[in-house]
């Protein structure tokens, strides 16, 4: 079991919340809203909260974001926070944490009026943020939805995020607060083999299956390593007190490295193809890697993996940048022979798309756009729902 996070580490205290709310400049042109992929209006919920109108604050969040609490805990700082005017005064308001804290503390069931039920039915394949968002918006408009999820729980890729950053019950809580869930027929453990076959049964089909396939390294000995998916789904199973290598330099690789460290690995080394400054991670994630003493080995790529009894050897070559291209540095391969685990975290890919795509089938979330963020997946799911609301009304 991974340790439960301290609640105070995830949410703002009353004093911190009050301080953040009072820092809002109530900007005339709402740059924070413009920057949000789901068009959530932080200015509106902050001003409502400042006036003590907590239920209005909650409504302002949940009106546009059906996974507002989850989003508030993990949304990167490149959207509303980057646009926040306060940034130019001292530092941006921690809008995502304000949002998560308001929902955690003040959310109550919303007694919103029942929509007029429609005879239209939409199938959604995939119970990650894109599928949940699409289901939420359609059911709000009275459309009956069947939500097919391959696994026995909702959340998709979010369920691989370490509990220290995102406790699982937060995803469940967002789901539980979705209004008119009686219009959503949730079918867990129901993988859909052929989405196109559903097109003749439903008025519309939204495919939101994420990127369920790992990208392979394509090197000798690869089968001796494990994928980030195997690792993050069951970190306990792969627990080791030995040394761990993580191949990759994105936020998923960072989660693997931090998890390995928290699970007791003696040394954790990340191997990154490009420069350390090219890593696609947020500043807090980078600081967490430094804080946990994770070794960052930039400009290095794996060439092979070999077994040495109980240990694994990682053969690594150095890279160099020539004319803007990353190419191998000749004669630079060395073997690092002491790893107990080697984790691959270099990305994933979606299922092949239907060809041709039927008129009443659309894609949403990461399977449409490639690996993104929770808020972009939610925006994509909402847009898919709006597409059907437009053509079915
Ligand atoms: C380790 C990790 C850390 C991350 N950290 C962050 C972060 O800090 N901040 C952030 O914004 N984003 C983060 N992300 C990215 C974020 O989780 C994704 O962008 C988002 O979950 C994509 O949503 P989605 O609904 O498109 O797909 P997914 O979340 O992948 O959901 C797809 C769902 O479809 C189901 N499915 C697949 N095939 C079928 C089928 N044939 N039939 C039925 N169901 C099917 C899957 O089981 C899954 O539940 C992280 C991702 C990972 C893996
Ligand atoms: S940009 Fe920042 S300071 Fe301005 S209204 Fe939005 S949250 Fe407040």
Coordinates of C-alpha atoms and ligand atoms in Angstrom, one line a residue:
X1 CA 0.0 0.0 0.0
X2 CA 1.2 3.5 -0.8
X3 CA 0.9 5.8 2.2
X4 CA -2.1 8.1 2.4
X5 CA -1.2 11.7 1.9
X6 CA -1.8 14.2 4.7
X7 CA -4.8 16.2 3.8
X8 CA -3.1 19.4 4.7
X9 CA -0.4 18.7 2.1
X10 CA -3.1 18.6 -0.6
X11 CA -5.5 21.4 0.4
X12 CA -5.1 24.9 1.7
X13 CA -5.7 25.6 5.3
X14 CA -8.4 28.2 6.2
X15 CA -5.8 30.9 6.6
X16 CA -4.0 30.0 3.4
X17 CA -7.3 29.9 1.5
X18 CA -8.3 33.3 2.9
X19 CA -4.9 34.7 2.0
X20 CA -5.2 33.4 -1.6
X21 CA -8.7 34.8 -2.0
X22 CA -7.7 38.2 -0.9
X23 CA -4.8 38.3 -3.4
X24 CA -7.2 38.2 -6.3
X25 CA -7.1 41.5 -8.3
X26 CA -10.6 41.0 -9.7
X27 CA -9.2 41.7 -13.2
X28 CA -11.5 43.3 -15.7
X29 CA -10.8 40.9 -18.6
X30 CA -10.6 37.6 -16.6
X31 CA -7.3 36.3 -18.1
X32 CA -7.5 33.3 -15.8
X33 CA -10.8 32.2 -17.5
X34 CA -9.5 32.8 -21.0
X35 CA -6.6 30.5 -20.3
X36 CA -8.7 27.6 -18.9
X37 CA -9.4 24.9 -21.5
X38 CA -12.8 24.3 -20.0
X39 CA -13.5 28.0 -19.6
X40 CA -13.9 27.8 -15.8
X41 CA -14.0 31.3 -14.3
X42 CA -11.6 31.5 -11.3
X43 CA -12.4 35.2 -10.9
X44 CA -16.1 34.3 -10.4
X45 CA -15.6 31.6 -7.8
X46 CA -12.9 33.6 -5.9
X47 CA -15.1 36.6 -5.7
X48 CA -18.1 34.5 -4.6
X49 CA -15.9 32.8 -1.9
X50 CA -14.6 36.2 -0.7
X51 CA -18.2 37.3 -0.2
X52 CA -18.9 34.1 1.7
X53 CA -21.2 32.8 -1.0
X54 CA -19.7 29.3 -0.9
X55 CA -22.4 27.5 -2.8
X56 CA -22.2 30.0 -5.6
X57 CA -18.4 29.4 -5.7
X58 CA -19.0 25.7 -5.9
X59 CA -21.5 26.1 -8.7
X60 CA -19.2 28.4 -10.6
X61 CA -16.6 25.6 -10.7
X62 CA -18.9 22.6 -11.3
X63 CA -20.9 24.3 -14.0
X64 CA -17.9 24.0 -16.4
X65 CA -15.8 21.3 -14.8
X66 CA -17.4 18.0 -13.7
X67 CA -14.0 16.9 -12.2
X68 CA -13.2 20.1 -10.5
X69 CA -11.7 18.6 -7.3
X70 CA -9.5 16.1 -9.1
X71 CA -8.4 18.9 -11.6
X72 CA -7.6 21.2 -8.7
X73 CA -5.1 18.8 -7.3
X74 CA -3.2 17.9 -10.4
X75 CA -3.8 20.6 -13.0
X76 CA -0.4 22.0 -14.2
X77 CA 0.5 25.6 -13.7
X78 CA 0.6 26.4 -17.4
X79 CA -3.1 27.4 -17.8
X80 CA -4.9 29.8 -15.4
X81 CA -1.8 30.3 -13.1
X82 CA 0.4 31.3 -16.0
X83 CA -2.2 33.8 -17.1
X84 CA -3.0 35.2 -13.6
X85 CA -2.3 38.9 -13.5
X86 CA -1.0 38.6 -9.9
X87 CA 2.0 36.9 -11.5
X88 CA 3.2 40.3 -12.5
X89 CA 2.8 41.7 -9.0
X90 CA 4.5 38.9 -7.0
X91 CA 3.4 35.4 -7.8
X92 CA 0.3 33.8 -9.3
X93 CA -2.6 32.8 -7.2
X94 CA -2.7 29.1 -6.6
X95 CA -6.0 28.8 -8.4
X96 CA -6.1 25.0 -8.8
X97 CA -5.6 24.5 -5.0
X98 CA -8.2 27.2 -4.2
X99 CA -10.6 25.3 -6.4
X100 CA -9.8 21.9 -4.9
X101 CA -10.1 23.3 -1.4
X102 CA -13.5 25.0 -2.0
X103 CA -14.9 21.8 -3.4
X104 CA -13.4 19.7 -0.7
X105 CA -14.8 21.9 2.1
X106 CA -18.0 23.4 0.8
X107 CA -19.5 21.1 -1.9
X108 CA -23.0 19.8 -1.2
X109 CA -25.4 18.0 -3.5
X110 CA -26.7 20.4 -6.1
X111 CA -30.5 20.2 -6.1
X112 CA -30.6 21.3 -9.8
X113 CA -33.9 20.8 -11.7
X114 CA -34.2 17.5 -13.6
X115 CA -33.8 18.0 -17.4
X116 CA -36.5 16.9 -19.8
X117 CA -35.5 13.3 -20.6
X118 CA -34.7 12.8 -24.3
X119 CA -35.2 9.6 -26.3
X120 CA -31.7 9.9 -27.7
X121 CA -29.0 7.6 -26.5
X122 CA -25.2 8.1 -26.7
X123 CA -22.6 5.5 -26.0
X124 CA -19.3 6.6 -24.5
X125 CA -16.3 4.3 -24.5
X126 CA -13.8 5.0 -21.8
X127 CA -14.3 6.1 -18.2
X128 CA -11.3 8.5 -18.0
X129 CA -11.8 12.3 -17.6
X130 CA -12.8 12.8 -21.2
X131 CA -15.5 10.1 -21.0
X132 CA -16.7 11.2 -17.6
X133 CA -16.9 14.9 -18.8
X134 CA -18.9 13.9 -21.9
X135 CA -21.3 11.8 -19.8
X136 CA -21.8 14.6 -17.3
X137 CA -22.6 17.2 -20.0
X138 CA -25.0 14.9 -21.9
X139 CA -26.9 13.8 -18.8
X140 CA -27.3 17.4 -17.7
X141 CA -29.2 17.9 -20.9
X142 CA -31.4 14.8 -20.4
X143 CA -29.6 12.5 -22.9
X144 CA -29.3 8.9 -21.8
X145 CA -25.7 7.7 -21.8
X146 CA -24.2 4.2 -21.6
X147 CA -20.6 4.5 -20.4
X148 CA -18.5 1.5 -21.2
X149 CA -15.3 1.1 -19.1
X150 CA -12.9 -1.8 -19.6
X151 CA -11.6 -1.8 -16.1
X152 CA -13.5 -2.3 -12.8
X153 CA -13.2 1.4 -11.8
X154 CA -13.4 4.9 -13.3
X155 CA -10.6 7.4 -13.7
X156 CA -8.5 6.1 -16.6
X157 CA -4.9 7.3 -16.5
X158 CA -5.6 9.3 -13.4
X159 CA -5.6 6.1 -11.4
X160 CA -1.9 5.7 -12.1
X161 CA -1.1 9.0 -10.5
X162 CA 0.5 8.4 -7.1
X163 CA -1.9 8.7 -4.1
X164 CA 0.4 11.4 -2.6
X165 CA -0.7 13.7 -5.4
X166 CA -4.2 12.3 -6.1
X167 CA -6.0 10.1 -3.6
X168 CA -8.4 7.8 -5.5
X169 CA -11.4 8.8 -3.4
X170 CA -11.2 12.3 -5.0
X171 CA -12.1 10.9 -8.4
X172 CA -15.0 9.0 -6.8
X173 CA -16.2 12.1 -5.1
X174 CA -16.3 14.1 -8.3
X175 CA -18.2 11.2 -9.9
X176 CA -20.6 11.0 -7.0
X177 CA -21.5 14.7 -7.4
X178 CA -22.4 14.5 -11.1
X179 CA -26.0 15.5 -11.3
X180 CA -28.5 13.2 -13.0
X181 CA -26.3 10.2 -12.8
X182 CA -29.4 8.1 -13.1
X183 CA -29.3 8.9 -16.8
X184 CA -25.8 7.4 -17.0
X185 CA -25.8 3.6 -17.3
X186 CA -22.3 2.8 -16.1
X187 CA -21.0 -0.6 -17.4
X188 CA -17.7 -1.4 -15.7
X189 CA -15.5 -4.3 -16.9
X190 CA -17.0 -3.9 -20.3
X191 CA -14.3 -3.5 -22.9
X192 CA -15.7 -2.5 -26.3
X193 CA -13.9 -4.4 -29.1
X194 CA -15.5 -2.6 -32.0
X195 CA -16.7 0.9 -31.4
X196 CA -18.1 1.1 -34.9
X197 CA -20.5 -1.7 -34.2
X198 CA -22.2 0.5 -31.6
X199 CA -23.0 3.2 -34.2
X200 CA -26.1 1.3 -35.4
X201 CA -27.4 0.8 -31.8
X202 CA -26.9 4.4 -30.5
X203 CA -27.6 7.9 -31.9
X204 CA -24.0 8.7 -31.3
X205 CA -20.7 7.1 -30.1
X206 CA -17.9 9.0 -28.3
X207 CA -14.6 7.1 -28.2
X208 CA -12.5 8.3 -25.2
X209 CA -10.2 5.3 -24.7
X210 CA -7.0 7.3 -24.0
X211 CA -3.7 5.8 -25.0
X212 CA -3.7 2.2 -23.7
X213 CA -0.5 0.9 -25.4
X214 CA 3.0 1.5 -24.2
X215 CA 5.6 2.7 -26.7
X216 CA 8.4 0.2 -26.8
X217 CA 12.1 1.0 -26.6
X218 CA 12.9 -1.5 -29.3
X219 CA 16.2 -2.6 -27.7
X220 CA 17.7 -6.0 -26.9
X221 CA 16.6 -7.2 -23.4
X222 CA 13.6 -4.9 -23.2
X223 CA 11.4 -7.7 -21.7
X224 CA 13.6 -7.5 -18.6
X225 CA 12.2 -4.1 -17.9
X226 CA 8.6 -3.1 -16.9
X227 CA 6.4 -0.4 -18.3
X228 CA 5.3 2.6 -16.3
X229 CA 1.8 1.3 -16.6
X230 CA 2.7 -2.0 -14.9
X231 CA 4.7 -0.2 -12.3
X232 CA 2.3 2.6 -11.3
X233 CA -0.8 0.3 -11.3
X234 CA 0.9 -2.0 -8.7
X235 CA 4.0 -0.3 -7.2
X236 CA 3.8 -2.6 -4.2
X237 CA 4.3 -5.6 -6.4
X238 CA 7.6 -4.1 -7.8
X239 CA 8.8 -2.7 -4.5
X240 CA 12.6 -2.9 -4.1
X241 CA 15.2 -1.6 -1.8
X242 CA 17.8 -1.8 -4.6
X243 CA 18.6 0.7 -7.4
X244 CA 15.9 1.7 -9.9
X245 CA 16.4 3.1 -13.4
X246 CA 13.6 5.1 -15.1
X247 CA 13.9 5.7 -18.8
X248 CA 12.1 8.9 -19.8
X249 CA 12.0 12.5 -18.8
X250 CA 8.3 13.5 -18.7
X251 CA 5.9 13.8 -15.8
X252 CA 5.0 10.1 -16.0
X253 CA 8.7 9.2 -15.6
X254 CA 8.9 11.6 -12.7
X255 CA 6.0 9.9 -11.0
X256 CA 7.7 6.5 -11.5
X257 CA 11.0 7.9 -10.0
X258 CA 9.3 9.5 -7.0
X259 CA 7.2 6.4 -6.4
X260 CA 10.3 4.1 -6.5
X261 CA 12.0 6.4 -4.0
X262 CA 9.0 6.5 -1.6
X263 CA 8.8 2.7 -1.9
X264 CA 12.3 2.4 -0.5
X265 CA 14.7 2.2 -3.5
X266 CA 18.2 3.0 -2.5
X267 CA 19.1 4.9 -5.7
X268 CA 16.8 6.2 -8.4
X269 CA 18.3 7.4 -11.7
X270 CA 16.4 8.9 -14.6
X271 CA 17.8 8.6 -18.1
X272 CA 16.6 11.4 -20.4
X273 CA 17.3 11.5 -24.1
X274 CA 17.7 15.3 -24.3
X275 CA 19.0 17.9 -21.9
X276 CA 17.7 18.1 -18.4
X277 CA 16.4 21.6 -19.2
X278 CA 14.2 19.9 -21.9
X279 CA 12.3 17.7 -19.5
X280 CA 8.5 18.2 -19.9
X281 CA 7.7 18.5 -16.2
X282 CA 6.4 21.4 -14.1
X283 CA 8.6 23.3 -11.7
X284 CA 7.1 21.7 -8.6
X285 CA 7.8 18.2 -10.1
X286 CA 11.4 19.2 -10.9
X287 CA 11.9 20.4 -7.4
X288 CA 10.4 17.2 -6.0
X289 CA 12.9 15.2 -8.0
X290 CA 15.7 17.3 -6.5
X291 CA 14.3 17.1 -3.0
X292 CA 14.1 13.3 -3.2
X293 CA 17.6 13.1 -4.5
X294 CA 16.8 11.5 -7.8
X295 CA 19.8 11.4 -10.2
X296 CA 19.1 13.0 -13.5
X297 CA 21.2 11.7 -16.4
X298 CA 20.5 13.9 -19.4
X299 CA 21.5 13.3 -23.1
X300 CA 21.5 9.5 -22.6
X301 CA 19.5 6.7 -24.3
X302 CA 19.3 3.0 -23.5
X303 CA 20.9 0.6 -26.0
X304 CA 20.3 -2.7 -24.3
X305 CA 19.4 -4.4 -21.1
X306 CA 21.1 -7.5 -19.8
X307 CA 20.7 -9.8 -16.8
X308 CA 23.4 -10.4 -14.2
X309 CA 21.9 -12.9 -11.8
X310 CA 19.3 -10.9 -9.8
X311 CA 20.5 -7.6 -11.1
X312 CA 20.0 -5.8 -14.5
X313 CA 22.6 -4.0 -16.5
X314 CA 21.5 -0.9 -18.5
X315 CA 23.7 -0.1 -21.5
X316 CA 23.5 3.6 -22.1
X317 CA 24.8 5.7 -24.8
X318 CA 25.4 9.5 -24.7
X319 CA 23.7 11.8 -27.2
X320 CA 24.9 15.0 -28.7
X321 CA 23.0 17.8 -30.4
X322 CA 24.1 18.4 -34.0
X323 CA 22.2 21.0 -36.1
X324 CA 19.3 20.8 -33.8
X325 CA 19.0 17.0 -34.0
X326 CA 19.8 14.6 -31.2
X327 CA 22.2 12.0 -32.5
X328 CA 24.4 9.3 -30.8
X329 CA 27.8 10.3 -29.6
X330 CA 30.2 7.7 -31.1
X331 CA 31.8 5.1 -28.8
X332 CA 29.9 6.4 -25.8
X333 CA 28.1 3.3 -24.6
X334 CA 28.7 2.2 -21.1
X335 CA 27.0 -0.5 -19.0
X336 CA 25.5 0.4 -15.6
X337 CA 25.2 -3.1 -14.0
X338 CA 23.5 -2.6 -10.7
X339 CA 19.7 -2.1 -11.2
X340 CA 17.1 -4.1 -9.4
X341 CA 14.3 -2.6 -11.7
X342 CA 14.3 -0.8 -15.0
X343 CA 11.1 1.1 -15.7
X344 CA 10.2 2.3 -19.2
X345 CA 8.3 5.6 -19.3
X346 CA 8.7 7.0 -22.8
X347 CA 5.1 7.4 -23.8
X348 CA 2.0 5.6 -25.0
X349 CA -0.2 5.4 -28.0
X350 CA -3.9 5.1 -28.9
X351 CA -5.8 2.3 -30.6
X352 CA -6.0 2.6 -34.4
X353 CA -8.9 4.9 -35.5
X354 CA -11.8 3.6 -37.5
X355 CA -11.4 4.0 -41.2
X356 CA -13.7 5.5 -42.5
X357 CA -15.0 7.2 -39.3
X358 CA -18.8 6.8 -39.2
X359 CA -20.8 10.1 -39.2
X360 CA -22.1 9.5 -35.7
X361 CA -18.8 8.5 -34.1
X362 CA -16.2 11.0 -32.7
X363 CA -13.0 10.7 -30.7
X364 CA -12.3 12.7 -27.5
X365 CA -9.5 13.1 -25.0
X366 CA -6.0 11.7 -25.3
X367 CA -6.9 9.1 -28.0
X368 CA -7.8 12.1 -30.2
X369 CA -5.1 14.6 -29.3
X370 CA -2.2 12.5 -27.9
X371 CA -1.0 12.6 -24.3
X372 CA -2.4 15.8 -22.8
X373 CA -3.5 17.0 -19.4
X374 CA -6.6 16.3 -17.3
X375 CA -8.2 19.7 -18.1
X376 CA -7.6 19.3 -21.8
X377 CA -9.1 15.8 -21.8
X378 CA -12.1 17.2 -20.0
X379 CA -12.4 20.0 -22.5
X380 CA -12.3 17.5 -25.3
X381 CA -15.0 15.3 -23.7
X382 CA -17.2 18.4 -23.2
X383 CA -16.7 19.4 -26.8
X384 CA -17.7 15.9 -28.0
X385 CA -20.8 16.1 -25.9
X386 CA -21.7 19.5 -27.3
X387 CA -21.2 18.2 -30.8
X388 CA -24.0 15.7 -30.3
X389 CA -26.2 18.1 -28.3
X390 CA -26.0 20.4 -31.4
X391 CA -26.9 17.8 -34.0
X392 CA -29.5 15.9 -31.9
X393 CA -31.4 18.9 -30.7
Ligands
LIG1 C1 1.3 8.7 -14.4 C2 0.5 9.8 -14.9 C3 0.6 11.0 -14.4 C4 -0.2 12.1 -14.9 N1 -0.1 13.3 -14.3 C5 -0.9 14.3 -14.7 C6 -0.9 15.5 -14.0 O1 -0.2 15.7 -13.0 N2 -1.7 16.5 -14.5 C7 -2.5 16.4 -15.6 O2 -3.2 17.3 -16.0 N3 -2.4 15.2 -16.3 C8 -1.7 14.2 -15.9 N4 -1.7 13.0 -16.6 C9 -2.4 12.9 -17.8 C10 -3.9 12.6 -17.7 O3 -4.1 11.6 -16.7 C11 -4.5 12.2 -19.0 O4 -4.2 13.3 -19.9 C12 -6.0 12.0 -18.9 O5 -6.3 11.0 -18.0 C13 -6.5 11.6 -20.3 O6 -7.9 11.3 -20.2 P1 -8.7 10.4 -21.3 O7 -10.1 10.3 -20.7 O8 -8.5 10.9 -22.6 O9 -8.0 9.0 -21.3 P2 -7.7 8.0 -20.0 O10 -7.6 8.7 -18.8 O11 -6.5 7.2 -20.5 O12 -9.0 7.1 -20.0 C14 -9.3 6.2 -21.0 C15 -10.2 5.1 -20.4 O13 -10.7 4.3 -21.4 C16 -10.7 2.9 -21.0 N5 -10.6 2.1 -22.2 C17 -9.6 1.9 -23.1 N6 -10.0 1.1 -24.1 C18 -11.2 0.7 -23.8 C19 -12.2 -0.1 -24.5 N7 -11.9 -0.8 -25.7 N8 -13.4 -0.3 -24.0 C20 -13.8 0.3 -22.8 N9 -12.9 1.1 -22.1 C21 -11.7 1.3 -22.6 C22 -9.5 2.8 -20.1 O14 -9.5 1.7 -19.3 C23 -9.5 4.2 -19.4 O15 -10.2 4.1 -18.2 C24 -0.9 11.9 -16.1 C25 -1.0 10.6 -16.7 C26 -0.3 9.6 -16.1 C27 -0.3 8.2 -16.8
LIG2 S1 -6.2 36.6 -13.3 FE1 -5.6 36.1 -11.1 S2 -5.9 38.1 -10.1 FE2 -7.0 38.3 -12.0 S3 -9.1 37.7 -11.6 FE3 -8.0 35.8 -12.3 S4 -7.3 34.9 -10.4 FE4 -7.9 37.0 -9.8

